[in-house]
XYZ file of C-alpha atoms in Angstrom:
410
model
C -10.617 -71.720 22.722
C -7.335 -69.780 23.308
C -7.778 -66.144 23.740
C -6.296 -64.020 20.772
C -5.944 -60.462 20.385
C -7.705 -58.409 18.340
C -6.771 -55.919 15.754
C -9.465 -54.196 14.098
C -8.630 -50.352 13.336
C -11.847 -48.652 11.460
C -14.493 -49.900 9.104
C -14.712 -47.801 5.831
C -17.073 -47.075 3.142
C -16.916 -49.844 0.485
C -17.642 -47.298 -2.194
C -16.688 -43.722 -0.712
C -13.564 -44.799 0.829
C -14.873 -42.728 4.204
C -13.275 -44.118 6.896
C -14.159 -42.358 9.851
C -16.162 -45.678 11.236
C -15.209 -46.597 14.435
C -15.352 -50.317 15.561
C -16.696 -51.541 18.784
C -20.237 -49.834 18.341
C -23.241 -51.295 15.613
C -23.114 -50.379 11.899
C -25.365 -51.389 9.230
C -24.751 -49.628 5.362
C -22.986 -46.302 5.583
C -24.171 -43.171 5.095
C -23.747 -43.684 0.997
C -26.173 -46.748 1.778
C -23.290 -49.180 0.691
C -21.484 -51.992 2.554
C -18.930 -51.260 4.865
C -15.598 -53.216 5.177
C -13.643 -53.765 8.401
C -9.997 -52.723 8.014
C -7.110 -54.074 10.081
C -3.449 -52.814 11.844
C -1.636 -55.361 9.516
C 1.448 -53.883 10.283
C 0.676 -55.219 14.168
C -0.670 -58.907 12.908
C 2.767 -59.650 10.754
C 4.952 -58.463 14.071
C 2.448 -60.609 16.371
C 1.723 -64.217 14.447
C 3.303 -66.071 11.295
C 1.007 -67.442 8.959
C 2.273 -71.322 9.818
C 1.362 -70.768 13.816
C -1.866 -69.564 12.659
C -2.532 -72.300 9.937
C -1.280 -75.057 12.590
C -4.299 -74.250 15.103
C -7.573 -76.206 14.764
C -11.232 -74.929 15.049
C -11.614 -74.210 11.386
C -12.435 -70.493 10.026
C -12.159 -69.702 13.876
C -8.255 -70.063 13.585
C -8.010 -66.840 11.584
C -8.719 -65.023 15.026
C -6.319 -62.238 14.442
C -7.860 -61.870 10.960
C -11.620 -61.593 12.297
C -13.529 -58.945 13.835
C -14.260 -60.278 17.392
C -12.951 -59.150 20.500
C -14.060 -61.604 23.168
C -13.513 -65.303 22.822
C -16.870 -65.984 25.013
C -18.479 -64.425 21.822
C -17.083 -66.516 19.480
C -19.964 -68.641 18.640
C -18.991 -72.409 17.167
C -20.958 -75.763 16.281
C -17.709 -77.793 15.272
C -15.920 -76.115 12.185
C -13.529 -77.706 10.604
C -11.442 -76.635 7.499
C -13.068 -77.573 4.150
C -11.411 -80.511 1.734
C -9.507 -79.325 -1.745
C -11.080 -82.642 -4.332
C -8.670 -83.055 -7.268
C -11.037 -84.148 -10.285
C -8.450 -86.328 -12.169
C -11.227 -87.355 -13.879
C -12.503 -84.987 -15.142
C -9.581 -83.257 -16.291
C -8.734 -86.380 -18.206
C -12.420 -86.365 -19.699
C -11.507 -82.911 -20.948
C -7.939 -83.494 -22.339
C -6.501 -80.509 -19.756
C -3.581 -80.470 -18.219
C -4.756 -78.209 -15.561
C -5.877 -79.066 -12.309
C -9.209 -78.958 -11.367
C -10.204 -78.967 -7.995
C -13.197 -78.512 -6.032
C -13.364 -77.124 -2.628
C -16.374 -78.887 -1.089
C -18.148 -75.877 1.443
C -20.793 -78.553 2.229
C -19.052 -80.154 4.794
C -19.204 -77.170 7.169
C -21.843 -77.167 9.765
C -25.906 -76.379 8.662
C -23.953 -78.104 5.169
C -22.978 -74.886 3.170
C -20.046 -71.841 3.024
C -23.087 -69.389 4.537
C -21.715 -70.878 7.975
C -18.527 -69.098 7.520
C -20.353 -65.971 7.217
C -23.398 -66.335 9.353
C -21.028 -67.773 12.795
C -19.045 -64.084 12.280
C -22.596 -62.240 11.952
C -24.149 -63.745 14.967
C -21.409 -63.639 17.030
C -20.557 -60.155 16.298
C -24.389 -59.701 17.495
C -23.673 -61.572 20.363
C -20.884 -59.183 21.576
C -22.996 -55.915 20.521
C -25.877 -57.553 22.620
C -28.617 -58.161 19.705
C -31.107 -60.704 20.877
C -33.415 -60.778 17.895
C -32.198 -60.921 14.232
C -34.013 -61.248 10.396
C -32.845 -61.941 7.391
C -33.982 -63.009 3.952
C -32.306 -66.146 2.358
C -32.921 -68.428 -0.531
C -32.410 -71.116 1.843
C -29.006 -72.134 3.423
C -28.228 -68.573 4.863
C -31.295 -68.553 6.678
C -30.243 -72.086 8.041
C -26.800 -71.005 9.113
C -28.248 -68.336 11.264
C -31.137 -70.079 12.755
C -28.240 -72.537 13.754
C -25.716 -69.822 15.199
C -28.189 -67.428 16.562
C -29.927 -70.683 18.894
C -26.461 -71.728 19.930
C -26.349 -68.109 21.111
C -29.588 -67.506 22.139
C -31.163 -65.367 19.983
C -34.208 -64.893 18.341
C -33.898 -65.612 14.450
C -36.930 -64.462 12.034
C -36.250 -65.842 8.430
C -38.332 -64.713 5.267
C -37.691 -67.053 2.088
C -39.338 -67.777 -1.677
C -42.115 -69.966 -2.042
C -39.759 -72.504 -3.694
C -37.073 -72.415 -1.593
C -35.860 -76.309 -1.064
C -38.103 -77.472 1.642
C -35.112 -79.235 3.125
C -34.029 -75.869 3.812
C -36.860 -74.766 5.686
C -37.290 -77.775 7.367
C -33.709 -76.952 8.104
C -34.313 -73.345 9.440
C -37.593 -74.563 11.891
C -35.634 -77.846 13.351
C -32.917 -75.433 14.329
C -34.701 -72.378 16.234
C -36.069 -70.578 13.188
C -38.919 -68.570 12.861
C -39.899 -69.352 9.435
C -41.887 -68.410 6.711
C -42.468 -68.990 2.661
C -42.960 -65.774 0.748
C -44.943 -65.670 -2.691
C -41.695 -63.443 -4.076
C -37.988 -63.446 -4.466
C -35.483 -62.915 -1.918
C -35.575 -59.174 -2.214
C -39.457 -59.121 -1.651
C -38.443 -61.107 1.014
C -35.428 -58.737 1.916
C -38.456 -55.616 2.079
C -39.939 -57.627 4.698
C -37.226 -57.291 6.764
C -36.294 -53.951 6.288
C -39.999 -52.565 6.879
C -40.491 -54.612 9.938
C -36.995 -53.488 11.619
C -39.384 -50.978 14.114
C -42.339 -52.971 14.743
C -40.021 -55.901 15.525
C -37.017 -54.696 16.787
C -35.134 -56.988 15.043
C -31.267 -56.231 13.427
C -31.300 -57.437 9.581
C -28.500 -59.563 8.564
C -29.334 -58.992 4.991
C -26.590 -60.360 2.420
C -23.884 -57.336 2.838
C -25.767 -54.750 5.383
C -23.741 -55.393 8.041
C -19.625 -55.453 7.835
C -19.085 -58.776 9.075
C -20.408 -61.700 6.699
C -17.798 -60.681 4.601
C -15.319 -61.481 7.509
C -16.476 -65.101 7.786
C -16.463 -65.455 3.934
C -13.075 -64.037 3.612
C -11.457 -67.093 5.848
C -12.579 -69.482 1.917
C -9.373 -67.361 1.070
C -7.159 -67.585 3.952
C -7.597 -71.380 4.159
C -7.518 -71.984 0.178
C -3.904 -70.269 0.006
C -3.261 -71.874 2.869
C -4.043 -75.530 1.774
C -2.010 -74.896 -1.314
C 1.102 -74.045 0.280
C 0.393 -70.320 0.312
C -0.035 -69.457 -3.208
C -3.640 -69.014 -4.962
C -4.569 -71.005 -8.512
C -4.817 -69.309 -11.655
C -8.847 -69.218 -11.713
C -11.588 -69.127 -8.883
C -15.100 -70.243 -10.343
C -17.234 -68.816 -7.687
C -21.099 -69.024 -7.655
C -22.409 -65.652 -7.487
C -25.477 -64.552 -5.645
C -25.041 -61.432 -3.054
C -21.289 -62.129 -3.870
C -20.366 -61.908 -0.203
C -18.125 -65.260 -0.573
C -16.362 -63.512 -3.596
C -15.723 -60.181 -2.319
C -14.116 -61.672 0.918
C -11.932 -63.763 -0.838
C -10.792 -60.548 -2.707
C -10.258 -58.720 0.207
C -8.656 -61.762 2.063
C -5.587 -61.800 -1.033
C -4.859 -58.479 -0.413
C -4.173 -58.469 3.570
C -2.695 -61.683 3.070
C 0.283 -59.948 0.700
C 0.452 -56.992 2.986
C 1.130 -59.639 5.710
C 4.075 -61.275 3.709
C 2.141 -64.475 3.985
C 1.425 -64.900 -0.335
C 3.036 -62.852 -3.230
C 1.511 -60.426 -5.762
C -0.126 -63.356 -7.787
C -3.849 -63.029 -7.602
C -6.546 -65.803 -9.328
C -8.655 -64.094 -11.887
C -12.066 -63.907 -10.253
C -14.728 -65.623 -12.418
C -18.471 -64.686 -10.841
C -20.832 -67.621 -12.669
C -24.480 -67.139 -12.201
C -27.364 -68.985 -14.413
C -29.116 -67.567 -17.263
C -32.418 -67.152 -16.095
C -31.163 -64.132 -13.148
C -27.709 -62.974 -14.378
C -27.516 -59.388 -13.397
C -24.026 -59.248 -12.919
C -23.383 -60.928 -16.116
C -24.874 -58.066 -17.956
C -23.298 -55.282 -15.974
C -19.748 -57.009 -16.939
C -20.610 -57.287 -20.542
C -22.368 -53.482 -20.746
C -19.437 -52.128 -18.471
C -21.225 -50.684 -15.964
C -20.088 -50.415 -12.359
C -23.056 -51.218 -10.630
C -26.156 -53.994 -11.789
C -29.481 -53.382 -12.266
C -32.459 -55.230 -11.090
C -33.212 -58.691 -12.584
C -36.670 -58.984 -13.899
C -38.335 -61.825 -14.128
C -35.235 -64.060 -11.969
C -35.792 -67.768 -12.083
C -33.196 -71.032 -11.944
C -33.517 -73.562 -10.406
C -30.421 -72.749 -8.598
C -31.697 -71.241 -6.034
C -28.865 -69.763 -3.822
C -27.797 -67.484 -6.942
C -31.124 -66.612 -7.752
C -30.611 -62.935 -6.670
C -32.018 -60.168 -8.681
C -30.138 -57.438 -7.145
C -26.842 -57.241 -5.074
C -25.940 -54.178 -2.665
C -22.217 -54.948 -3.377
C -22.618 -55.494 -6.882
C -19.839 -52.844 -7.572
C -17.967 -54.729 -5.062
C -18.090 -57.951 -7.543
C -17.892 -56.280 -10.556
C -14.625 -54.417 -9.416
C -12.882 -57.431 -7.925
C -13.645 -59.662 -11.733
C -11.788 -56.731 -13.423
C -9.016 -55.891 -11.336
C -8.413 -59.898 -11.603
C -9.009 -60.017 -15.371
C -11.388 -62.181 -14.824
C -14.749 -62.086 -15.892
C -18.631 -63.073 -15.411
C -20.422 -65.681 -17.266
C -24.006 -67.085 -16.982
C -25.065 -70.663 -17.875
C -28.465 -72.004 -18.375
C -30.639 -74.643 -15.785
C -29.817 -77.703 -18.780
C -26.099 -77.284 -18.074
C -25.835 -77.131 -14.509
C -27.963 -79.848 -14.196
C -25.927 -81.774 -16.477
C -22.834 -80.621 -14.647
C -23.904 -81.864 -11.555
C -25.021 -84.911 -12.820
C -21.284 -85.101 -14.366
C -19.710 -84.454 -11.454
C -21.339 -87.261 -9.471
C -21.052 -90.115 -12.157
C -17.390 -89.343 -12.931
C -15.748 -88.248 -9.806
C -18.236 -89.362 -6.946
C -18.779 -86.196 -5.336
C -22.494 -85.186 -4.921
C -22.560 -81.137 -5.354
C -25.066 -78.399 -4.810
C -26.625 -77.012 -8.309
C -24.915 -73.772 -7.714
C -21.555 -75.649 -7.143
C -22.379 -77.491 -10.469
C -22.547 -73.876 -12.257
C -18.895 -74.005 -11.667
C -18.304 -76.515 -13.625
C -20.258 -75.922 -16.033
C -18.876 -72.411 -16.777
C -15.548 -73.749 -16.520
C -16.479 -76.175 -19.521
C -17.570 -73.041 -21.746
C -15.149 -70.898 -20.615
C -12.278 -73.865 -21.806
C -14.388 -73.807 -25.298
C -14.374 -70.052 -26.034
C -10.612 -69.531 -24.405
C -11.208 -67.515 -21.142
C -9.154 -69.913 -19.555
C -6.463 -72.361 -20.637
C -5.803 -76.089 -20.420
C -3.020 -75.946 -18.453
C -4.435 -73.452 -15.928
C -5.379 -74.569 -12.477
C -8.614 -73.973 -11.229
C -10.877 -73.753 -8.361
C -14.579 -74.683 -8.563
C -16.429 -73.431 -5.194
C -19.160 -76.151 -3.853
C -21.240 -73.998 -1.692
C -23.192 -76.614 -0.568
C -24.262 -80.090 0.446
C -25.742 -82.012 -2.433
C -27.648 -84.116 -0.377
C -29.961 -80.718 0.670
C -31.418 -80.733 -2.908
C -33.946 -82.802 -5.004
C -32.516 -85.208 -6.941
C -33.714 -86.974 -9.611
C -35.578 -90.615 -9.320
C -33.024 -92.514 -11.161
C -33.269 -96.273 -9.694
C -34.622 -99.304 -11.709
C -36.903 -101.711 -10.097
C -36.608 -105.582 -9.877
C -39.155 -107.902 -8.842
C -37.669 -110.534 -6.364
C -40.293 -113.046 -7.107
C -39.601 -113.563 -10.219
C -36.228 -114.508 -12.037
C -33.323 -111.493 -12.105
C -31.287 -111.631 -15.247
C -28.245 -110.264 -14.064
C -26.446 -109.601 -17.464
C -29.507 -106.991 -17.943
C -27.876 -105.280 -14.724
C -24.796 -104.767 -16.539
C -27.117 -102.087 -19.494
């Protein structure tokens, strides 16, 4: 991989706005016990690379070097990235009566099979160059895959901590690829108080969902590389499944260096954060108009990867829906499952539950008028469909006796 320079200036306080945090040395939360974002000389990247050399490279997220937080390409740690595929649904669209595009962009193609690479390969490598050799985290399943993945290739120690009912493809997942794994009768933030009460006995760094600067980083590049594939402009609504929110915060943050670069204008997509009914704590916060969430009691769907009770950057979220206009909007197990069923039947494309919340809030968001016909919008897949359970829905024949082929046709 070519050697790029690097132009990170300070990380700063994603709440207090302090930004007396140097890079180059390990951070976790600041001192307000929020997450802190890496900021960049942008002024520098614009005078040192145009946004068509950088889009012409291959490597995937990794060709967003100048954009990312690591210094040393022997740090950069890869397993084959590629960029992800835009899916038109013409389909669908036409099943709707819109005019409007919709589009989804299909994160299960990366490698481990979900958009928690993006994030995970900046984490672990940015542990890699601060010499960490033992790291924790809590997932709900395909985070805790992406950094068993990453931190083996870089060889590290990964401890993972997930539900009881995570998918056991998932931690099947996390064990074939270096994880240390274990099932936890809890949700992920009973799983997350593992981590952070075992950081001294186990000397381990947590790479919790948003307490450490640089998942955002990796998440961020779903922006770069959407703007990117559509000629460097955004669409007019980004459906984005919303857990920790890392994925939507970085894109946020990703539209605004990308217009002080000159590379897009001023038009922004109206952020739409979609979580299920059954754990919708950002939901609420929206609708009460609160700045930060409270915990989710009682969180259960069985969409697992947005089953979060609690976010640390819920503020974070919450601030980047309004200053889109967009908004937040929860929709029950029935209709994602529907959705995803949908989605497969009609356009051929097998997607993740969460991915299928999309969709399905885009459908009652197009009833009640939060978005238009004619609008174009972006559903995020997070994952890879085939990493779920899936209904039995084959018929049986018996060969030894006689098929009646029009019957196939029912």
């Amino acid at each position: 991989m070519t050697e790029f320079s690097t132009f990170v200036s300070h990380l700063e306080c994603g709440l207090t706005h302090e930004s007396d945090y140097e890079p180059g040395v390990v951070h976790g939360l600041s001192r307000a016990g929020r997450p802190l974002l890496v900021r960049y000389d942008l002024d520098r990247i614009r005078d040192s690379v145009s946004r068509d050399e950088v889009w012409s490279r291959g490597g995937g997220f990794w060709k967003w070097r100048e954009l990312l937080p690591v210094t040393k390409t022997e740090n950069v740690i890869a397993l084959g990235e590629d960029d992800t595929p835009l899916i038109s649904c013409t389909t669908l669209a036409h099943d709707l009566g819109v005019s409007g595009e919709i589009i989804i962009k299909d994160e299960g193609r990366l490698p481990t099979g979900s958009f928690k690479a993006r994030g995970l390969a900046l984490a672990v490598s940015m542990a890699k160059e601060f010499g960490i050799k033992r790291l924790a985290m809590p997932t709900n399943g395909n985070a805790g895959a992406a950094m068993a993945a990453y931190a083996t290739r870089a060889g590290m120690e990964s401890y993972i901590f997930c539900p009881d009912d995570t998918p056991d493809a998932n931690v099947r997942e996390i064990a074939l690829q270096g994880g240390k794994v274990w099932r936890v009768n809890g949700l992920i933030n009973d799983c997350g108080k593992i981590v952070g009460e075992g950081k001294e006995a186990m000397g381990w760094f947590d790479l919790s969902t948003l307490k450490e600067p640089y998942r955002i980083e990796g998440k961020k590049t779903m922006g770069l590389e959407l703007a990117a594939q559509l000629g460097w402009d955004v669409p007019d609504v980004i459906f984005y499944p919303t857990g920790g929110g890392t994925g939507l915060i970085g894109m946020w943050k990703a539209f605004h260096e990308m217009e002080a670069l000159g590379w897009i204008g001023s038009k922004r997509p109206r952020m739409v954060a979609v979580q299920a009914t059954g754990c919708a704590p950002i939901v609420k916060a929206y609708e009460d108009g609160e700045r930060h969430a409270t915990l989710w009691q009682g969180a259960h769907t069985f969409a697992s990867g947005i089953r979060v009770p609690v976010a640390v950057g819920d503020f974070l979220i919450l601030d980047a829906v309004r200053e889109s206009g967009g908004f937040a909007i929860a929709v029950d197990d029935d209709k994602i499952e529907n959705a995803r069923r949908e989605i497969g039947a009609r356009e051929g494309v097998l997607v993740c539950p969460e991915g299928a919340a999309t969709y399905a809030a885009y459908k009652e968001a197009l009833k009640d008028g939060r978005v238009g016909a004619g609008d174009r919008v972006v559903l995020f897949n997070c994952g890879n469909g085939l990493k779920y359970e899936m209904p039995e829905m084959a018929g049986r024949l018996n060969r030894n006796e006689p098929i009646n082929y029009e019957d196939l046709k029912k």
